[in-house]
JSON list of C-alpha atoms in Angstrom, two decimals:
[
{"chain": "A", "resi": 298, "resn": "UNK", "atom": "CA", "xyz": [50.18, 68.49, 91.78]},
{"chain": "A", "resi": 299, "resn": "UNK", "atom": "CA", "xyz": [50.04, 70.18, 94.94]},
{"chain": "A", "resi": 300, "resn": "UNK", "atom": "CA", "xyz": [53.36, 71.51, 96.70]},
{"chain": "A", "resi": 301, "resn": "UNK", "atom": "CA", "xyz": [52.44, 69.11, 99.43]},
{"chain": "A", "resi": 302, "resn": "UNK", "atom": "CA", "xyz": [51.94, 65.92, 97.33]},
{"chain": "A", "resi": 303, "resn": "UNK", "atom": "CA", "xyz": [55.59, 66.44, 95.69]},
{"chain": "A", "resi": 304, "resn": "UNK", "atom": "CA", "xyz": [56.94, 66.67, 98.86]},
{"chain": "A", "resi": 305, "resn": "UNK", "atom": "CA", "xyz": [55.72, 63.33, 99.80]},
{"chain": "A", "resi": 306, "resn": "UNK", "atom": "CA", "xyz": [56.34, 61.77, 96.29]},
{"chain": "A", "resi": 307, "resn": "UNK", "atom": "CA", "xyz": [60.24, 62.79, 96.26]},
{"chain": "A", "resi": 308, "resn": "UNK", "atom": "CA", "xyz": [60.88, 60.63, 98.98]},
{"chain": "A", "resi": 309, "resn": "UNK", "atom": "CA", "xyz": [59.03, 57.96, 98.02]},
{"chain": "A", "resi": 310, "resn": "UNK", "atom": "CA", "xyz": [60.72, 58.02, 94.71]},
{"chain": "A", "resi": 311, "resn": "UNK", "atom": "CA", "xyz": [64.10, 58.21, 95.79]},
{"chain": "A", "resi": 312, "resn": "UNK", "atom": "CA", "xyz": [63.77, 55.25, 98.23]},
{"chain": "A", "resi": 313, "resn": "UNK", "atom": "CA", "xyz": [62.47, 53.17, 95.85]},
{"chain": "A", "resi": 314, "resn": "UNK", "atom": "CA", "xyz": [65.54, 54.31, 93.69]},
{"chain": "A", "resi": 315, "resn": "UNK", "atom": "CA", "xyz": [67.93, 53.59, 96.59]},
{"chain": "A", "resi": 316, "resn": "UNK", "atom": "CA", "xyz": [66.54, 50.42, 97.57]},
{"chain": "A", "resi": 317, "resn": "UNK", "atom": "CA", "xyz": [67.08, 49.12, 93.59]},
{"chain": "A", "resi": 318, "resn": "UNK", "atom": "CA", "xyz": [70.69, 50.10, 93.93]},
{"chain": "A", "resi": 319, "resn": "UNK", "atom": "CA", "xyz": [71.26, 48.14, 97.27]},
{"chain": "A", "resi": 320, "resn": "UNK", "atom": "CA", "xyz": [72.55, 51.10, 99.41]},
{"chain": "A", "resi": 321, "resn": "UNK", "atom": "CA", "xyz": [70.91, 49.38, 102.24]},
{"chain": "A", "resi": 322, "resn": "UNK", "atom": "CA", "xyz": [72.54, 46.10, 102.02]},
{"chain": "A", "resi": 323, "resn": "UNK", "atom": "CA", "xyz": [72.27, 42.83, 100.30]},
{"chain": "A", "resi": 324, "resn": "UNK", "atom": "CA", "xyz": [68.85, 40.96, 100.78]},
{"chain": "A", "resi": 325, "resn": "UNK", "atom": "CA", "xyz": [68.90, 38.42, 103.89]},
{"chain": "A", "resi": 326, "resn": "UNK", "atom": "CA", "xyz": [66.90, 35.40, 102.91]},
{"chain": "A", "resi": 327, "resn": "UNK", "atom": "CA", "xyz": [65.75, 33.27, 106.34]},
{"chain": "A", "resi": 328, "resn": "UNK", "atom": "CA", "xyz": [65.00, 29.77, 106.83]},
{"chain": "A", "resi": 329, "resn": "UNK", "atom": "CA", "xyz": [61.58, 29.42, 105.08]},
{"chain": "A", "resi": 330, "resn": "UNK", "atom": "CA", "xyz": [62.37, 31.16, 101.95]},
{"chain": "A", "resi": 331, "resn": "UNK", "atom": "CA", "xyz": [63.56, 28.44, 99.52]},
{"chain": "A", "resi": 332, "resn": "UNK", "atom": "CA", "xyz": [63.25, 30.18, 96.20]},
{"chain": "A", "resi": 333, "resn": "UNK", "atom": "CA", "xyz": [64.93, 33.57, 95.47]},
{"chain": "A", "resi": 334, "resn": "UNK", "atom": "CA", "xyz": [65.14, 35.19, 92.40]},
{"chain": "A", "resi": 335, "resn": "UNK", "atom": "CA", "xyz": [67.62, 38.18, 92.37]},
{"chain": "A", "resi": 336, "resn": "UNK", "atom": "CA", "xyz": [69.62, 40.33, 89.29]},
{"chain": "A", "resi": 337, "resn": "UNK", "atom": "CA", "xyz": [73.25, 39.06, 88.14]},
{"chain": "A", "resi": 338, "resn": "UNK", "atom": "CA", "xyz": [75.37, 41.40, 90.10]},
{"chain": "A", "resi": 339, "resn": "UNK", "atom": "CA", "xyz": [73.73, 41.38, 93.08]},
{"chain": "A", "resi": 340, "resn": "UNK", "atom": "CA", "xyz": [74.48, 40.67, 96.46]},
{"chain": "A", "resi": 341, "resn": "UNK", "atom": "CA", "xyz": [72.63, 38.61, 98.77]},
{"chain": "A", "resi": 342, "resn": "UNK", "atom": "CA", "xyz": [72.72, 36.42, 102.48]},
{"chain": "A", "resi": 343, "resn": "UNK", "atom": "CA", "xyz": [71.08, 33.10, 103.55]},
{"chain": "A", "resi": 344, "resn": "UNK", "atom": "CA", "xyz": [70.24, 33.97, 107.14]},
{"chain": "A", "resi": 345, "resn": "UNK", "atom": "CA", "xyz": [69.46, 30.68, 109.31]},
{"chain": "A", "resi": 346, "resn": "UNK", "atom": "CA", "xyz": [69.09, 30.30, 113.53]},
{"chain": "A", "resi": 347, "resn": "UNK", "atom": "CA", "xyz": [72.09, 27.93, 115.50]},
{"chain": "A", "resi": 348, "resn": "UNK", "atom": "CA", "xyz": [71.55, 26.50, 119.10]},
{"chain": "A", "resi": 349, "resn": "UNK", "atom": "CA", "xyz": [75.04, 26.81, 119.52]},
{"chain": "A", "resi": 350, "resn": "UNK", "atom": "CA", "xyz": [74.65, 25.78, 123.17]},
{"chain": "A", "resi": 351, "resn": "UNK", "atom": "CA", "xyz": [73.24, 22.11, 121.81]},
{"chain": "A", "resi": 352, "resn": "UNK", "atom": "CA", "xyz": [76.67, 22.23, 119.56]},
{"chain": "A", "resi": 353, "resn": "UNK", "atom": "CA", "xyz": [74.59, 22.93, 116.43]},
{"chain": "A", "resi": 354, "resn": "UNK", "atom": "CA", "xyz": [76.65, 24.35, 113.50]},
{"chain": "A", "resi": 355, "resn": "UNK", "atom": "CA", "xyz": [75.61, 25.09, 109.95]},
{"chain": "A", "resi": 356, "resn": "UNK", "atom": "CA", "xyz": [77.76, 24.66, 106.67]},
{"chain": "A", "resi": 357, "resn": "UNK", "atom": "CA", "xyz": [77.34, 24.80, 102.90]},
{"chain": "A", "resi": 358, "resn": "UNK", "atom": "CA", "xyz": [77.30, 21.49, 101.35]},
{"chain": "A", "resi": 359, "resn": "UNK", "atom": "CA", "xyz": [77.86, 19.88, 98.09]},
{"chain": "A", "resi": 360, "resn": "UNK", "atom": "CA", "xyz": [77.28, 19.74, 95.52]},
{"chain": "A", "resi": 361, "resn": "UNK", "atom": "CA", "xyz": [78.35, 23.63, 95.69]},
{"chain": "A", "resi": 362, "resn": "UNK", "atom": "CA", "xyz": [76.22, 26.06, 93.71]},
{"chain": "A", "resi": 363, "resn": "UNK", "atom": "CA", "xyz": [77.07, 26.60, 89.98]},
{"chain": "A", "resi": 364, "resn": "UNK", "atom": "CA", "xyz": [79.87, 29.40, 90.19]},
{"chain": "A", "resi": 365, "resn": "UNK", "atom": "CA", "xyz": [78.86, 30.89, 86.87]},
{"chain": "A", "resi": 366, "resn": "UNK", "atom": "CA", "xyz": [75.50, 31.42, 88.64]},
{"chain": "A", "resi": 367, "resn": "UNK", "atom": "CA", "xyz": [76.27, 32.22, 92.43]},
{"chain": "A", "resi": 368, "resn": "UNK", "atom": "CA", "xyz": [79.56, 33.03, 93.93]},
{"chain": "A", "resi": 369, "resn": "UNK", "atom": "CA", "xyz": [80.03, 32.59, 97.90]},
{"chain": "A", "resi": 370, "resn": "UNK", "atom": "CA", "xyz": [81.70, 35.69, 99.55]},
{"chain": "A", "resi": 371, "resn": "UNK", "atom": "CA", "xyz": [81.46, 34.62, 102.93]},
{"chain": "A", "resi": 372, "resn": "UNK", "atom": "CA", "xyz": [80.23, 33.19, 106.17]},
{"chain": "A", "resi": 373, "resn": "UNK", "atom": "CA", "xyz": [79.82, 35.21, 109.35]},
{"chain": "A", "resi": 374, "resn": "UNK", "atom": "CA", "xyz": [78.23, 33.72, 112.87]},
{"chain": "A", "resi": 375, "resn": "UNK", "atom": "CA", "xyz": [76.21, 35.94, 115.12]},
{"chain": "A", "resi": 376, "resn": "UNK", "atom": "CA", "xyz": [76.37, 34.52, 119.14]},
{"chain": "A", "resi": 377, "resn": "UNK", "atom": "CA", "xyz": [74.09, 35.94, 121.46]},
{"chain": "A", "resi": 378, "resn": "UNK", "atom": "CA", "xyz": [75.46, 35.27, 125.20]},
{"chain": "A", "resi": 379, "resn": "UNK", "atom": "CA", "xyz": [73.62, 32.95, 127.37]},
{"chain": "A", "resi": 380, "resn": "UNK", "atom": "CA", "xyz": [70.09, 34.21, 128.95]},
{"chain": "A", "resi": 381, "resn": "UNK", "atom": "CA", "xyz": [70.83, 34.55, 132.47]},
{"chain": "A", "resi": 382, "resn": "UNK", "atom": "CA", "xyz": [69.54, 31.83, 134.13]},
{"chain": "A", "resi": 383, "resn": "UNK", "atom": "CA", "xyz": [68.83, 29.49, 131.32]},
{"chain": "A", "resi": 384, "resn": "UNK", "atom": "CA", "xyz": [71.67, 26.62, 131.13]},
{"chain": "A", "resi": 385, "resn": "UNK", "atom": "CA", "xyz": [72.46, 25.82, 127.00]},
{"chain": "A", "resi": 386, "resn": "UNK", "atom": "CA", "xyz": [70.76, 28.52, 126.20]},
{"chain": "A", "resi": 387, "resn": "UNK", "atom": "CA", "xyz": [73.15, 30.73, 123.72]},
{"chain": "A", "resi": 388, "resn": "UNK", "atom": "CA", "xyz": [71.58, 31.12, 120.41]},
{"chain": "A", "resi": 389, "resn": "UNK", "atom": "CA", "xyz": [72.64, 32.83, 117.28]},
{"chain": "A", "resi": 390, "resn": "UNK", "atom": "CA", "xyz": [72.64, 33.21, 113.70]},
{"chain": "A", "resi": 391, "resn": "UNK", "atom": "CA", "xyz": [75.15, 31.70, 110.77]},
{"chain": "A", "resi": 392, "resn": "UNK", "atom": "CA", "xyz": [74.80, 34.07, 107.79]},
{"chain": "A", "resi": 393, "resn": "UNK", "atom": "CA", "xyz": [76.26, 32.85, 104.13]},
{"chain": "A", "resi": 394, "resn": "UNK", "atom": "CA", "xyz": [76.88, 35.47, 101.67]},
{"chain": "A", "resi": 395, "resn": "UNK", "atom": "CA", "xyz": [76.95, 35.15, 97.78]},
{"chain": "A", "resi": 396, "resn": "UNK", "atom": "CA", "xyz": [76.52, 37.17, 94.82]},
{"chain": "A", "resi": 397, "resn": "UNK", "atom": "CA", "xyz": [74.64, 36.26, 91.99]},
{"chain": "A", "resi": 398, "resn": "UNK", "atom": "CA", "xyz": [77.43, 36.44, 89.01]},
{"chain": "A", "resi": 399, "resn": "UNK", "atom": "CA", "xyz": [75.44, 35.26, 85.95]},
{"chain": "A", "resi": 400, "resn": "UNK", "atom": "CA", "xyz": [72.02, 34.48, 84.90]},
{"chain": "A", "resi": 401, "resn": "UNK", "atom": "CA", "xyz": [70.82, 30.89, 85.74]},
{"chain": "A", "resi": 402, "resn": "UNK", "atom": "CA", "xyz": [69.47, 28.87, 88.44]},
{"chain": "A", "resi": 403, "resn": "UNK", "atom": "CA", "xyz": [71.47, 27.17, 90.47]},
{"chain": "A", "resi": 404, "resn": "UNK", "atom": "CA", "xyz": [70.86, 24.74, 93.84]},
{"chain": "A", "resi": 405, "resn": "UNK", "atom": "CA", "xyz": [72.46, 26.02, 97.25]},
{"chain": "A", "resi": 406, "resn": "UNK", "atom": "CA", "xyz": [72.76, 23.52, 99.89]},
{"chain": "A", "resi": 407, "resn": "UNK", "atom": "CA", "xyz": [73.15, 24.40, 103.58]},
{"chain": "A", "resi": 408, "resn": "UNK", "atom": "CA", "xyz": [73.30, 21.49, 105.66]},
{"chain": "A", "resi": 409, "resn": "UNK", "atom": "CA", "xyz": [72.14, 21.60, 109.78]},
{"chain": "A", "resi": 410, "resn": "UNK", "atom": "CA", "xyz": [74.64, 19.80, 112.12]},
{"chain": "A", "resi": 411, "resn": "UNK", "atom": "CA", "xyz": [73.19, 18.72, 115.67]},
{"chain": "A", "resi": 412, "resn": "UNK", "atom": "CA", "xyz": [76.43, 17.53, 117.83]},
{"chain": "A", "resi": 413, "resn": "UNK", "atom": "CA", "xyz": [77.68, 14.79, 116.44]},
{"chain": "A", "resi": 414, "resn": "UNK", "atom": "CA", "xyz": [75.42, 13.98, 113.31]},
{"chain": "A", "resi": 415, "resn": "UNK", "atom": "CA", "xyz": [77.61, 15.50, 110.61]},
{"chain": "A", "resi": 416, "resn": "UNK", "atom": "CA", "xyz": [80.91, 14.12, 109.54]},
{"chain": "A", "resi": 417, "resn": "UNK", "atom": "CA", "xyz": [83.04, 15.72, 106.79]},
{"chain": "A", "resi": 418, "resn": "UNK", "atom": "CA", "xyz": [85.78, 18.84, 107.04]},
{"chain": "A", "resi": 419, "resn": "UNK", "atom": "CA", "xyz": [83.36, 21.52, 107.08]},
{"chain": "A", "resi": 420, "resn": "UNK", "atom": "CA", "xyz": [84.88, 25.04, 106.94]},
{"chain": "A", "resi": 421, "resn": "UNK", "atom": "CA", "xyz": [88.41, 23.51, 107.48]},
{"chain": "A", "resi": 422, "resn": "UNK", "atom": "CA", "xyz": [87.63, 22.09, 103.94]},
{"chain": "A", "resi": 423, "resn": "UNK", "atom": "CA", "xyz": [85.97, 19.13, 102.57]},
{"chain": "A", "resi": 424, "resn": "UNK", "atom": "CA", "xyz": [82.26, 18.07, 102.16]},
{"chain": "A", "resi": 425, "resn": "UNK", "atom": "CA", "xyz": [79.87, 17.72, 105.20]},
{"chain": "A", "resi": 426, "resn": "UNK", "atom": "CA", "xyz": [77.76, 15.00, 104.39]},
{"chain": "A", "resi": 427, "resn": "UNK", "atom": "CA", "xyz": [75.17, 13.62, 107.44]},
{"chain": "A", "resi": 428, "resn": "UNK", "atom": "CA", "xyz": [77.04, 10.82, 110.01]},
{"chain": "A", "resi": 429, "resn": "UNK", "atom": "CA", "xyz": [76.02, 7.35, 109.17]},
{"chain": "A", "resi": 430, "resn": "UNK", "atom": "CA", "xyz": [74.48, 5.57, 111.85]},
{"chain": "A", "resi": 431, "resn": "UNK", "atom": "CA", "xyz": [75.81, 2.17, 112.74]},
{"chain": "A", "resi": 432, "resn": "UNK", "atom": "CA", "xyz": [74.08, -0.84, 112.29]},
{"chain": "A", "resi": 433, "resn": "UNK", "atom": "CA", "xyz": [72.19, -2.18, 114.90]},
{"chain": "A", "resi": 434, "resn": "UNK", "atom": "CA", "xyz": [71.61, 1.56, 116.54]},
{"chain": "A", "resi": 435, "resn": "UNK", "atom": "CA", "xyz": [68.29, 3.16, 116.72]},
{"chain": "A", "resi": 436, "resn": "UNK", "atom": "CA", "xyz": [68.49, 5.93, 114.19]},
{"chain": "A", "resi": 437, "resn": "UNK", "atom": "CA", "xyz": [68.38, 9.19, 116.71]},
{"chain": "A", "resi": 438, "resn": "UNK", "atom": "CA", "xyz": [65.16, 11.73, 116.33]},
{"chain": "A", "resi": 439, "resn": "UNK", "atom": "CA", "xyz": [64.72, 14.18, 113.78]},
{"chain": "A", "resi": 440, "resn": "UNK", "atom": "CA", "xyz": [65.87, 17.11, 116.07]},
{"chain": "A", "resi": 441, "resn": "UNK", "atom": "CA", "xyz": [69.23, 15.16, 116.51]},
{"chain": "A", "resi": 442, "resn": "UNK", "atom": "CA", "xyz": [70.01, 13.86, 112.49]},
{"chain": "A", "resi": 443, "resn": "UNK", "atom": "CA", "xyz": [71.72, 16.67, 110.21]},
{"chain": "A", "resi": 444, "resn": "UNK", "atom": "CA", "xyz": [69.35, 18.17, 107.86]},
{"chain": "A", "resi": 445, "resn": "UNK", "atom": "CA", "xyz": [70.07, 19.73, 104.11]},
{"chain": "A", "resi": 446, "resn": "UNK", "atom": "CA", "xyz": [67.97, 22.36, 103.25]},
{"chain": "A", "resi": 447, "resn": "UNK", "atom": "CA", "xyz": [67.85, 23.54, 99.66]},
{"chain": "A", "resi": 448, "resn": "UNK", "atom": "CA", "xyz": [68.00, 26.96, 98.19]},
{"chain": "A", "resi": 449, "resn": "UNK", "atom": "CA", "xyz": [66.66, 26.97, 94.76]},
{"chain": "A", "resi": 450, "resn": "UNK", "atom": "CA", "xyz": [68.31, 30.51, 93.57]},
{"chain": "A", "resi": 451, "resn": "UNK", "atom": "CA", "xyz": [67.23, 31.97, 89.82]},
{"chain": "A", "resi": 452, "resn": "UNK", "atom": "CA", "xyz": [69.43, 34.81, 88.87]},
{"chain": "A", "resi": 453, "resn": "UNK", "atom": "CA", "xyz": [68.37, 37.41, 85.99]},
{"chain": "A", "resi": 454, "resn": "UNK", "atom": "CA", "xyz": [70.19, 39.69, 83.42]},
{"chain": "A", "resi": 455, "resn": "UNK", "atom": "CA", "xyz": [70.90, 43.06, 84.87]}
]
């Protein structure tokens, strides 16, 4: 091996090495990505985009994962300020953090709440569960009913 081929091969072993070990964070998992497999001690976020201008808010839901499976450690909101010159236009991101505890798979259920389509105690405590809609009342349009979005998460052995 030449002196110039280990020098490149160190580095790319040792980040490989580091990124295993999770020195550069937990994994963020977005929107689209419904099925995540990570290793029983690991840590890892649910990463998902809020018009908090339109009074959209995000929340886990139950039935709660399995907490011999996935533990929640946390949730932490992101707000970007307003665009200057767009009005409602503040965006962000809600980030929910677990770590996978013990080998399984387990359901994790975020649910999306436009203004007013979610009832329920939400981080104050209690279930959020979608608003029903009252008899006689045209049911609103997709982009205004809450929506649950499933996580299917597997965990393995160490």
């Amino acid at each position: 091996m030449t002196s110039a081929l280990r020098r490149l091969a160190l580095p790319a072993l040792l980040m490989t090495v580091l990124a295993g070990c999770g020195l550069f964070g937990p994994d963020t998992y977005e929107l689209d990505e419904k099925h995540i497999e990570v290793d029983a001690g690991e840590e890892f976020t649910l990463s998902v985009p809020v018009a908090v201008a339109m009074g959209e808010w995000w929340y886990l839901t139950s039935p709660e994962p399995d907490p011999d499976i996935v533990r929640k450690k946390g949730k932490r909101e992101d707000i970007e300020g307003q665009p200057e010159g767009v009005a409602g236009g503040a965006r962000g991101t809600d980030s929910f953090d677990f770590e996978a505890v013990g080998p399984g798979t387990t359901e994790i259920r975020l649910i999306q709440c436009p203004r007013g389509a979610c009832d329920g105690g939400g981080d104050a405590g209690g279930p959020m569960t979608p608003s029903p809609v009252p008899s006689g009342s045209r049911t609103p349009s997709a982009e205004y009913r809450a929506t649950i979005h499933t996580y299917t998460v597997t965990v393995r052995k160490p």
